Coordinates of C-alpha atoms in Angstrom, one line a residue:
Chain A
M1 CA -14.5 10.2 26.4
K2 CA -13.0 8.3 24.0
L3 CA -10.6 9.8 21.4
H4 CA -13.1 8.3 18.7
D5 CA -15.4 11.1 19.6
I6 CA -12.9 14.0 18.9
A7 CA -10.7 12.6 16.3
H8 CA -10.5 10.5 13.3
A9 CA -7.3 8.1 12.2
R10 CA -5.7 5.9 9.7
A11 CA -3.3 3.1 9.8
G12 CA -0.5 2.4 7.4
D13 CA 2.1 -0.2 7.4
K14 CA 5.9 -0.2 6.5
G15 CA 7.4 -3.6 7.1
N16 CA 6.9 -4.5 10.6
T17 CA 5.9 -0.9 11.8
S18 CA 2.5 0.5 12.0
T19 CA 2.0 4.1 11.0
L20 CA -1.1 6.0 12.7
S21 CA -2.5 9.3 12.1
L22 CA -4.6 11.1 14.4
I23 CA -6.7 14.0 13.2
P24 CA -8.8 16.1 15.2
Y25 CA -12.4 16.9 13.6
K26 CA -12.0 20.5 15.1
P27 CA -8.8 22.0 14.8
Q28 CA -8.9 23.8 18.1
D29 CA -8.7 20.2 19.7
Y30 CA -5.2 19.8 18.3
A31 CA -3.4 21.2 21.6
L32 CA -5.4 18.8 23.7
L33 CA -4.0 15.8 21.6
C34 CA -0.5 17.3 21.7
R35 CA -0.8 17.5 25.6
E36 CA -2.8 14.3 26.2
I37 CA -1.7 11.6 23.5
T38 CA 1.9 11.5 24.1
A39 CA 4.1 8.8 22.5
E40 CA 4.4 7.2 26.2
R41 CA 0.8 7.0 26.7
V42 CA 0.1 5.4 23.2
K43 CA 2.9 2.9 24.0
A44 CA 1.0 2.1 27.0
H45 CA -2.3 2.0 25.5
L46 CA -1.0 -0.4 22.7
A47 CA 1.3 -2.5 24.9
G48 CA -0.4 -5.7 23.8
I49 CA 0.0 -4.9 20.0
V50 CA 3.3 -2.8 19.9
V51 CA 6.5 -4.5 20.9
G52 CA 9.3 -1.7 19.9
K53 CA 9.3 2.0 20.2
V54 CA 6.5 4.4 19.7
T55 CA 7.6 8.0 18.0
R56 CA 5.5 10.8 17.7
F57 CA 5.5 13.4 15.0
E58 CA 3.7 16.8 15.1
C59 CA 2.2 18.1 11.6
P60 CA 0.6 21.5 13.3
N61 CA 0.0 22.5 9.6
L62 CA -2.9 20.1 9.1
P63 CA -3.3 20.0 12.1
A64 CA -2.6 16.3 13.2
L65 CA -0.2 14.0 15.0
T66 CA 1.4 10.9 13.6
F67 CA 2.7 7.8 15.4
T68 CA 5.2 5.1 14.3
C69 CA 4.8 2.0 16.2
E70 CA 7.5 -0.6 15.6
G71 CA 7.2 -4.0 16.1
A72 CA 3.4 -3.9 15.9
L73 CA 2.5 -6.2 12.7
L74 CA 3.9 -9.4 13.9
G75 CA 6.5 -9.5 11.6
G76 CA 4.9 -7.5 8.8
V77 CA 2.3 -8.3 6.3
T78 CA 4.4 -10.6 4.2
V79 CA 5.0 -13.1 7.3
S80 CA 2.6 -12.1 9.9
P81 CA 0.3 -15.2 11.1
G82 CA -2.2 -12.2 12.5
L83 CA -5.8 -11.9 11.3
D84 CA -4.9 -8.5 10.0
P85 CA -1.5 -8.5 8.7
H86 CA -1.4 -4.8 7.6
G87 CA -2.9 -3.7 10.7
K88 CA -5.6 -1.9 8.8
S89 CA -7.7 -1.9 11.7
L90 CA -5.3 -0.4 14.3
S91 CA -6.5 2.9 13.8
F92 CA -9.7 2.1 15.7
A93 CA -7.3 0.4 18.6
L94 CA -5.6 4.0 18.9
L95 CA -9.2 5.7 18.8
E96 CA -10.0 3.5 21.8
M97 CA -7.8 5.7 24.0
R98 CA -9.4 7.6 26.8
V99 CA -8.8 11.4 27.0
E100 CA -10.1 13.9 29.7
S101 CA -11.8 17.0 27.7
D102 CA -10.5 20.5 28.4
Chain B
M1 CA 4.2 29.2 -18.6
K2 CA 2.8 25.9 -19.5
R3 CA -0.8 25.4 -18.8
S4 CA -2.0 23.2 -16.0
M5 CA -2.0 19.2 -16.4
R6 CA -4.4 16.7 -15.1
I7 CA -3.4 13.2 -13.9
G8 CA -5.5 10.5 -12.2
C9 CA -5.1 7.4 -10.6
G10 CA -7.2 4.5 -11.9
A11 CA -6.0 1.7 -9.5
G12 CA -4.6 1.7 -6.0
F13 CA -3.7 -1.9 -5.7
Q14 CA -3.6 -4.9 -8.1
G15 CA -7.1 -6.1 -7.3
D16 CA -8.9 -2.7 -7.7
R17 CA -12.0 -2.0 -9.2
F18 CA -11.8 -1.7 -13.0
E19 CA -14.6 0.7 -13.8
P20 CA -13.3 3.7 -12.0
A21 CA -10.3 4.2 -14.1
V22 CA -12.6 4.0 -17.4
V23 CA -14.9 6.7 -15.9
L24 CA -11.4 8.8 -15.3
A25 CA -10.2 8.2 -19.0
S26 CA -13.6 9.3 -20.6
Q27 CA -14.7 12.1 -18.4
G28 CA -11.9 13.2 -16.4
G29 CA -10.4 15.7 -18.8
L30 CA -6.9 13.9 -18.2
D31 CA -3.5 14.3 -19.6
W32 CA -2.3 11.2 -18.0
L33 CA -3.7 8.4 -16.0
M34 CA -1.7 6.2 -13.5
L35 CA -2.2 2.5 -12.3
E36 CA -0.5 1.7 -9.2
C37 CA -1.1 -2.2 -9.0
L38 CA 2.2 -3.5 -7.2
A39 CA 2.5 -4.5 -3.4
E40 CA 5.6 -5.2 -1.8
R41 CA 5.3 -8.9 -1.8
T42 CA 3.5 -8.9 -5.3
I43 CA 6.7 -8.9 -7.1
A44 CA 8.3 -11.7 -5.5
L45 CA 5.1 -14.0 -6.3
A46 CA 5.3 -12.6 -9.8
T47 CA 9.0 -13.5 -9.9
L48 CA 8.2 -17.1 -9.1
Q49 CA 5.6 -17.1 -11.9
R50 CA 8.2 -16.1 -14.3
V51 CA 10.7 -18.6 -13.4
R52 CA 7.9 -21.4 -14.4
D53 CA 7.0 -19.4 -17.6
P54 CA 9.5 -16.7 -19.4
E55 CA 6.4 -14.9 -20.7
A56 CA 4.7 -14.6 -17.3
G57 CA 5.4 -12.6 -14.4
Y58 CA 3.4 -9.4 -14.9
D59 CA 0.3 -8.5 -13.6
P60 CA -2.5 -11.4 -14.0
L61 CA -5.2 -8.7 -14.3
L62 CA -3.3 -6.8 -17.2
D63 CA -5.7 -8.1 -20.0
R64 CA -8.9 -7.4 -18.2
R65 CA -8.0 -4.2 -16.7
L66 CA -6.6 -2.7 -20.0
R67 CA -9.1 -4.3 -22.6
T68 CA -11.9 -1.7 -21.9
L69 CA -9.5 1.0 -20.8
L70 CA -7.1 1.2 -24.1
P71 CA -10.0 2.5 -26.3
E72 CA -10.9 5.1 -24.1
L73 CA -7.5 6.4 -23.7
K74 CA -6.8 6.4 -27.3
K75 CA -10.2 8.4 -27.7
N76 CA -9.3 10.9 -25.4
G77 CA -5.5 11.4 -25.7
V78 CA -4.6 10.3 -22.2
R79 CA -1.3 8.5 -21.8
L80 CA -0.9 5.7 -19.2
I81 CA 1.6 5.0 -16.7
T82 CA 2.0 1.8 -14.8
N83 CA 3.8 -0.7 -12.7
M84 CA 1.8 -3.5 -14.1
G85 CA 4.9 -5.1 -15.7
A86 CA 5.9 -6.3 -12.1
A87 CA 8.6 -8.9 -12.6
N88 CA 8.5 -9.0 -16.4
P89 CA 7.9 -5.5 -17.9
L90 CA 9.1 -6.6 -21.3
A91 CA 6.8 -9.4 -21.5
A92 CA 3.9 -6.9 -20.3
G93 CA 5.0 -4.5 -22.9
R94 CA 4.7 -7.0 -25.7
R95 CA 1.1 -8.1 -24.4
V96 CA -0.3 -4.7 -24.3
A97 CA 1.2 -3.9 -27.7
A98 CA -0.6 -7.2 -29.0
L99 CA -3.5 -6.2 -27.3
A100 CA -3.7 -2.5 -28.5
R101 CA -3.3 -4.4 -32.2
E102 CA -5.8 -6.7 -31.5
L103 CA -8.3 -3.8 -30.7
G104 CA -7.3 -1.9 -33.7
L105 CA -5.3 0.7 -31.7
D106 CA -2.3 2.5 -33.0
M107 CA -0.7 2.8 -29.7
Q108 CA 3.2 2.7 -28.5
V109 CA 4.2 1.1 -25.6
A110 CA 7.5 2.2 -23.5
V111 CA 8.8 -0.3 -21.1
V112 CA 11.2 0.7 -18.4
S113 CA 13.3 -2.3 -17.2
G114 CA 16.3 -2.5 -14.9
D115 CA 14.9 -2.7 -11.6
E116 CA 15.7 -6.3 -11.0
V117 CA 19.0 -6.0 -9.0
S118 CA 19.6 -9.8 -7.4
R119 CA 22.8 -10.1 -9.3
H120 CA 24.3 -6.8 -7.4
L121 CA 23.8 -8.2 -3.8
H122 CA 26.8 -8.6 -2.2
P123 CA 27.7 -9.0 1.6
G124 CA 28.7 -5.3 2.2
I125 CA 25.0 -4.5 1.8
A126 CA 22.9 -4.8 5.0
V127 CA 19.4 -5.7 5.7
M128 CA 17.7 -2.5 7.0
E129 CA 15.6 -4.3 9.4
T130 CA 18.3 -6.6 11.0
G131 CA 21.6 -5.1 9.8
A132 CA 22.7 -8.4 8.8
P133 CA 24.4 -9.0 5.4
V134 CA 21.9 -9.3 2.5
T135 CA 23.5 -12.3 1.4
E136 CA 22.5 -14.2 4.6
V137 CA 19.0 -13.9 3.9
P138 CA 17.9 -17.5 3.0
A139 CA 16.3 -18.7 -0.2
I140 CA 16.0 -15.2 -1.9
V141 CA 13.6 -15.1 -5.0
S142 CA 13.9 -11.5 -6.1
A143 CA 15.3 -8.2 -5.5
N144 CA 14.0 -5.3 -6.9
A145 CA 15.0 -1.4 -6.6
Y146 CA 12.3 1.1 -6.3
L147 CA 13.1 3.1 -9.5
G148 CA 12.0 6.9 -9.7
A149 CA 11.5 9.5 -12.3
E150 CA 14.7 9.6 -13.7
S151 CA 14.3 6.3 -15.0
L152 CA 10.7 6.8 -16.1
L153 CA 11.5 10.3 -18.1
P154 CA 13.3 8.6 -20.9
A155 CA 10.2 6.5 -21.6
I156 CA 8.1 9.4 -21.5
Q157 CA 10.3 11.3 -23.9
T158 CA 9.8 8.6 -26.5
G159 CA 6.3 10.0 -26.9
A160 CA 4.9 6.4 -26.3
D161 CA 1.1 6.4 -25.2
I162 CA 1.8 3.8 -22.6
I163 CA 4.7 3.5 -20.1
I164 CA 5.0 0.2 -18.4
G165 CA 7.5 -0.6 -15.7
G166 CA 7.9 -3.0 -12.7
R167 CA 9.2 -1.9 -9.5
I168 CA 8.6 1.9 -9.3
A169 CA 8.1 3.9 -6.4
D170 CA 4.5 4.6 -6.3
P171 CA 4.6 8.4 -6.3
S172 CA 7.1 8.6 -9.0
L173 CA 4.4 7.5 -11.4
A174 CA 2.8 10.9 -10.9
V175 CA 6.3 12.7 -10.7
A176 CA 7.5 11.8 -13.9
P177 CA 4.8 12.9 -16.0
I178 CA 4.5 16.2 -14.2
M179 CA 8.2 16.8 -14.3
H180 CA 7.9 16.2 -18.2
H181 CA 4.9 18.2 -18.7
F182 CA 6.7 21.3 -17.1
G183 CA 10.1 20.6 -18.1
W184 CA 11.4 20.5 -14.5
R185 CA 15.0 19.3 -13.5
L186 CA 15.9 16.3 -11.4
D187 CA 17.3 18.8 -8.8
D188 CA 14.2 21.0 -8.6
W189 CA 13.7 19.7 -4.9
D190 CA 11.0 21.9 -3.7
L191 CA 8.8 21.1 -7.1
L192 CA 9.7 17.6 -6.9
A193 CA 8.6 17.3 -3.4
R194 CA 5.3 18.9 -4.4
A195 CA 4.8 16.5 -7.2
T196 CA 5.5 13.8 -4.6
V197 CA 2.9 15.1 -2.5
I198 CA 0.4 14.9 -5.1
G199 CA 1.7 11.4 -6.3
H200 CA 1.4 10.0 -2.8
L201 CA -2.4 11.4 -2.5
L202 CA -3.1 9.7 -5.6
E203 CA -1.2 6.5 -5.4
C204 CA -3.9 4.8 -3.5
A205 CA -6.9 5.7 -5.7
G206 CA -10.0 5.6 -3.8
Q207 CA -8.2 6.3 -0.4
V208 CA -8.2 9.9 -1.3
T209 CA -11.6 10.2 -2.4
G210 CA -13.8 8.6 0.7
G211 CA -12.4 5.0 0.6
Y212 CA -11.0 3.4 3.7
F213 CA -12.6 6.3 5.5
A214 CA -16.3 5.9 6.4
D215 CA -17.3 5.7 9.9
P216 CA -21.2 6.0 9.9
G217 CA -22.4 8.7 11.7
K218 CA -18.8 10.2 12.3
K219 CA -17.5 10.1 8.8
D220 CA -20.2 9.2 6.3
V221 CA -19.4 8.9 2.6
P222 CA -22.1 8.9 -0.2
G223 CA -22.0 6.3 -2.5
L224 CA -19.2 4.1 -1.9
A225 CA -20.5 1.5 -4.3
H226 CA -19.5 3.6 -7.0
L227 CA -16.5 5.4 -5.3
G228 CA -15.2 7.8 -8.1
F229 CA -11.1 7.6 -8.3
P230 CA -9.0 11.0 -7.9
F231 CA -7.3 13.1 -10.5
A232 CA -5.0 16.0 -9.7
A233 CA -5.1 19.4 -11.6
V234 CA -1.4 20.4 -11.4
D235 CA -0.1 24.1 -11.8
A236 CA 3.3 25.1 -12.9
D237 CA 4.3 26.1 -9.2
G238 CA 3.6 22.5 -8.3
S239 CA 0.3 23.4 -6.5
A240 CA -2.7 21.3 -7.4
F241 CA -6.4 20.8 -6.6
I242 CA -7.4 17.2 -5.9
S243 CA -10.9 16.2 -6.9
K244 CA -12.9 13.3 -9.0
V245 CA -15.5 13.3 -11.7
P246 CA -18.7 14.8 -10.9
G247 CA -21.5 12.4 -10.3
S248 CA -19.0 9.4 -9.1
G249 CA -19.4 8.3 -5.4
G250 CA -17.4 9.6 -2.5
L251 CA -16.1 12.8 -1.4
V252 CA -13.0 14.8 -1.4
T253 CA -12.7 17.1 1.7
L254 CA -10.0 18.2 4.0
A255 CA -10.4 15.2 6.2
T256 CA -9.9 12.5 3.2
V257 CA -6.9 14.6 2.0
K258 CA -5.3 14.6 5.5
E259 CA -5.9 10.9 5.9
Q260 CA -4.3 9.8 2.9
L261 CA -1.4 12.5 3.2
L262 CA -0.2 10.9 6.3
Y263 CA -1.0 7.6 5.2
E264 CA 2.2 4.8 5.4
V265 CA 4.5 8.0 6.3
T266 CA 6.9 7.6 8.9
D267 CA 8.7 11.0 9.2
P268 CA 6.4 13.6 7.7
A269 CA 9.3 16.1 7.7
A270 CA 11.3 13.4 5.6
Y271 CA 9.5 11.3 3.1
I272 CA 12.0 9.3 1.3
T273 CA 11.5 8.4 -2.4
P274 CA 14.2 8.0 -5.2
D275 CA 13.6 11.4 -6.6
V276 CA 13.6 13.5 -3.4
V277 CA 13.4 13.8 0.4
A278 CA 10.1 15.3 0.6
D279 CA 8.8 17.7 3.8
F280 CA 4.9 17.4 4.3
T281 CA 5.0 19.6 7.3
G282 CA 4.8 22.7 5.3
V283 CA 1.7 21.6 3.0
R284 CA -1.3 23.6 3.3
L285 CA -4.6 22.3 2.4
T286 CA -7.7 24.3 1.4
D287 CA -11.2 23.3 0.7
L288 CA -12.7 24.8 -2.3
G289 CA -15.9 23.1 -2.1
G290 CA -17.5 20.7 -4.5
D291 CA -15.1 17.7 -4.0
R292 CA -12.1 20.2 -4.7
V293 CA -9.2 20.6 -2.1
H294 CA -6.2 22.7 -3.1
V295 CA -2.8 21.4 -2.1
T296 CA 0.2 23.7 -1.9
G297 CA 3.8 24.1 -0.3
G298 CA 5.9 21.4 0.7
R299 CA 9.7 21.5 0.4
G300 CA 12.4 19.1 -0.8
L301 CA 15.8 18.0 0.1
P302 CA 18.1 16.6 -2.3
R303 CA 17.6 12.8 -3.0
T304 CA 19.6 10.1 -1.1
P305 CA 22.4 8.5 -2.8
T306 CA 21.0 5.1 -2.6
Y307 CA 17.8 3.2 -4.3
K308 CA 15.9 1.2 -1.7
A309 CA 15.5 -2.4 -2.9
S310 CA 12.8 -4.9 -1.9
I311 CA 13.9 -8.6 -1.3
G312 CA 11.9 -11.5 -1.6
Y313 CA 12.6 -14.8 0.2
R314 CA 10.8 -18.0 1.0
A315 CA 9.6 -17.5 4.5
G316 CA 7.9 -20.9 5.2
W317 CA 4.2 -21.9 5.1
L318 CA 1.4 -20.3 6.9
G319 CA -1.3 -22.8 8.5
E320 CA -4.6 -21.4 9.4
G321 CA -7.9 -22.8 10.7
E322 CA -11.1 -21.3 11.9
I323 CA -14.5 -22.4 13.6
S324 CA -17.4 -21.1 14.7
Y325 CA -19.5 -21.0 17.8
A326 CA -22.9 -19.2 18.2
G327 CA -25.7 -18.8 20.7
A328 CA -25.6 -19.3 24.5
N329 CA -22.2 -19.9 26.2
A330 CA -20.5 -19.4 22.7
R331 CA -17.6 -17.7 24.3
A332 CA -16.9 -20.4 26.8
R333 CA -17.1 -23.0 24.2
A334 CA -14.7 -21.1 21.9
E335 CA -12.2 -20.7 24.6
L336 CA -12.3 -24.4 25.5
A337 CA -12.0 -25.2 21.7
A338 CA -8.6 -22.8 21.7
A339 CA -7.4 -24.5 25.0
V340 CA -7.7 -27.8 23.5
L341 CA -5.9 -26.8 20.2
R342 CA -3.0 -25.3 22.3
E343 CA -2.6 -28.2 24.3
R344 CA -2.2 -30.5 21.3
L345 CA 0.1 -28.1 19.3
E346 CA 2.1 -26.0 21.6
D347 CA 4.9 -28.4 22.1
E348 CA 5.7 -29.1 18.4
L349 CA 4.4 -25.6 17.2
P350 CA 5.0 -23.3 20.2
Q351 CA 4.6 -20.0 17.7
V352 CA 1.1 -20.9 17.0
R353 CA -1.5 -18.2 17.8
Y354 CA -5.0 -18.6 19.1
D355 CA -7.5 -15.7 18.3
L356 CA -11.2 -15.5 19.2
I357 CA -12.6 -13.3 16.4
G358 CA -15.3 -11.2 17.6
I359 CA -13.3 -10.7 20.9
N360 CA -9.6 -10.2 20.3
A361 CA -8.1 -11.3 17.1
A362 CA -7.7 -8.1 15.1
H363 CA -6.6 -6.0 17.9
R364 CA -4.9 -8.7 20.1
S365 CA -6.8 -7.2 23.0
D366 CA -10.4 -6.1 23.7
F367 CA -9.5 -3.0 25.6
G368 CA -11.4 -4.3 28.7
A369 CA -14.7 -4.4 26.8
N370 CA -15.1 -7.9 28.3
I371 CA -18.1 -8.3 25.9
E372 CA -20.3 -11.7 25.6
P373 CA -20.8 -12.0 21.8
Y374 CA -23.7 -13.7 20.5
E375 CA -21.2 -15.6 18.2
V376 CA -17.4 -16.1 18.2
R377 CA -15.0 -17.8 15.5
V378 CA -11.9 -19.5 16.8
R379 CA -8.9 -18.8 14.6
V380 CA -5.6 -20.7 14.9
A381 CA -2.6 -19.9 12.8
G382 CA 1.1 -20.1 12.6
L383 CA 4.2 -19.6 10.2
C384 CA 5.8 -23.0 9.9
V385 CA 9.0 -24.4 8.3
T386 CA 7.4 -27.0 6.4
R387 CA 4.0 -27.4 4.4
A388 CA 3.4 -30.4 6.6
E389 CA 3.3 -28.5 9.8
A390 CA 1.3 -25.8 8.1
E391 CA -1.4 -28.5 7.2
R392 CA -1.2 -30.0 10.6
I393 CA -2.8 -26.7 12.2
G394 CA -5.8 -26.9 9.9
W395 CA -6.3 -30.6 10.4
E396 CA -6.2 -30.1 14.3
L397 CA -8.9 -27.4 14.0
E398 CA -10.9 -29.5 11.9
S399 CA -10.8 -32.3 14.0
L400 CA -12.6 -30.1 16.7
G401 CA -15.8 -31.0 14.7
T402 CA -16.2 -34.4 16.2
N403 CA -13.9 -34.1 19.0
G404 CA -14.5 -30.5 20.2
P405 CA -16.8 -28.5 22.2
A406 CA -20.6 -28.6 21.0
G407 CA -22.0 -26.9 18.0
G408 CA -18.8 -26.0 16.5
G409 CA -19.3 -25.5 12.7
G410 CA -18.0 -23.5 9.6
F411 CA -14.6 -24.8 9.2
R412 CA -12.0 -23.3 7.1
R413 CA -8.4 -24.3 6.6
S414 CA -5.6 -23.5 4.6
A415 CA -1.7 -23.8 4.0
T416 CA 0.1 -21.3 1.9
E417 CA 3.7 -20.6 1.1
R418 CA 4.7 -17.3 2.4
I419 CA 7.1 -14.8 0.6
G420 CA 8.7 -12.5 3.2
V421 CA 10.3 -9.1 2.1
V422 CA 13.0 -7.2 3.6
S423 CA 14.7 -4.0 2.5
A424 CA 18.3 -2.9 1.6
L425 CA 19.9 0.3 0.2
L426 CA 21.9 0.0 -3.0
P427 CA 24.2 2.6 -4.4
R428 CA 22.6 4.4 -7.4
N429 CA 25.5 3.4 -9.7
L430 CA 24.8 -0.2 -9.4
V431 CA 21.3 0.2 -10.9
H432 CA 21.0 0.6 -14.9
T433 CA 17.6 1.1 -16.5
D434 CA 16.5 0.7 -20.2
V435 CA 13.6 1.8 -22.3
T436 CA 12.2 -0.6 -24.7
V437 CA 9.4 0.8 -27.1
F438 CA 7.1 -1.7 -28.7
G439 CA 4.2 -0.6 -31.1
A440 CA 1.7 -1.0 -33.7
H441 CA 4.2 -0.2 -36.8
I442 CA 7.3 -1.4 -34.9
D443 CA 8.1 -5.3 -35.1
A444 CA 7.7 -6.5 -31.7
D445 CA 10.6 -8.9 -32.1
S446 CA 13.0 -6.1 -33.0
P447 CA 12.3 -3.5 -30.7
T448 CA 14.3 -0.4 -30.5
M449 CA 16.4 0.2 -27.5
A450 CA 18.1 3.1 -25.6
E451 CA 20.1 3.0 -22.5
T452 CA 19.2 5.7 -20.0

């Protein structure tokens, strides 16, 4: 299945870094996300988008994960020649990831 | 212990809808309304306007946004705080005072100035993105420090109905009124962190009430055409519930609040503002039902010794062009068009990118979908040094009409100057802010002034 089936996401931008949240619809799927959706796998999935480092942060209180993707915005909103300079649509690029259910 | 206070957010970006703020002011039971209207690049563009006209450079929608809002604020005793001063807060303050007079409203305006810091840039300050000395950034047009609650509080303490500044950290627009209401100190770090959580949840207005959220069948949102904007009802311990005016569109749920809590956050354990370093990982959310979510917890660490500044510079010209192909073989014709453009442009303008809208433009990939859409739009774009180079891109695109593949239509082309933004950290002692009060019973030409 796709991540879109079990989680929702929101994209934000800070300079040339895209911030992506990943929030399971059901809190019990948080463990699955923690296990399967590593920074390395996100970096590989977004290889055509993210030039720099991907870092994952865990928020078990919500629960949710966040990813900072450096060098993801073609220079950032102010100078990007891309169609989506903010990377607002990139949350749905993350949700295209495949994940195996428990 | 002081009673709770209510603060709403009536705009989350410069071009936001006008009417939700009026609904909040009239029906929200608010003490304060914040309007967040300033993006990173906006202030640099506004600075260029001020260079051309000394009374310009504030938010171009100021009049339209406030004309219908001011009477409701006055009638309901709601105070306003906003960054609509952009690159010229003093001119904005004079304009709002004049507007209030014109509307027959006795309202005072307190202006916070001093975020302009271009004179303080020196080679010892490094650009955060590159590490290079900030003085090496070419063609700087503006430099503004993100001010915090400490600069806003003296303006609030004047008792003015309207507080206007320029570059202010977005959450601080909520933190300062909350601090003032409860009498918190500048080093009440946990309380400041909780107020920062509230400000962060509010600052994008509709993004916490169902905007930027709907995904039909997965996350449905009622009444998006008439989205209600949020308010927070804050208690003395820094906890709050987030809600919206009953009957307005949208929704406030755990899901909308979670998405906004993490929006544009890099490290959730260290969200840095001028006021505090806030840790969001201890925040607890409870759905109270009826579009109310309770927010509690959150810890704070002492603020950093620096202000972050945004530095705007002339980054060149962006040239863009688009053309559409539809029907049988649309993708192949679009790909041919892109190949022709590449052959004509790549020697002189190797930075130009070629996107197929409908296939790989937004995500720069189709993640293996490999579909054959009914229609495809070719987009060609590049950041250039000169205007002539940028214009060349659109002209080459347009020439495909008579020289390119069959059935190409719907040309659009543009060449626009781009203002880039980089960041730097400035020692706090370089930044001095002032408060100036304008009002119906004060001569606008001889304002009172107090250094903070």
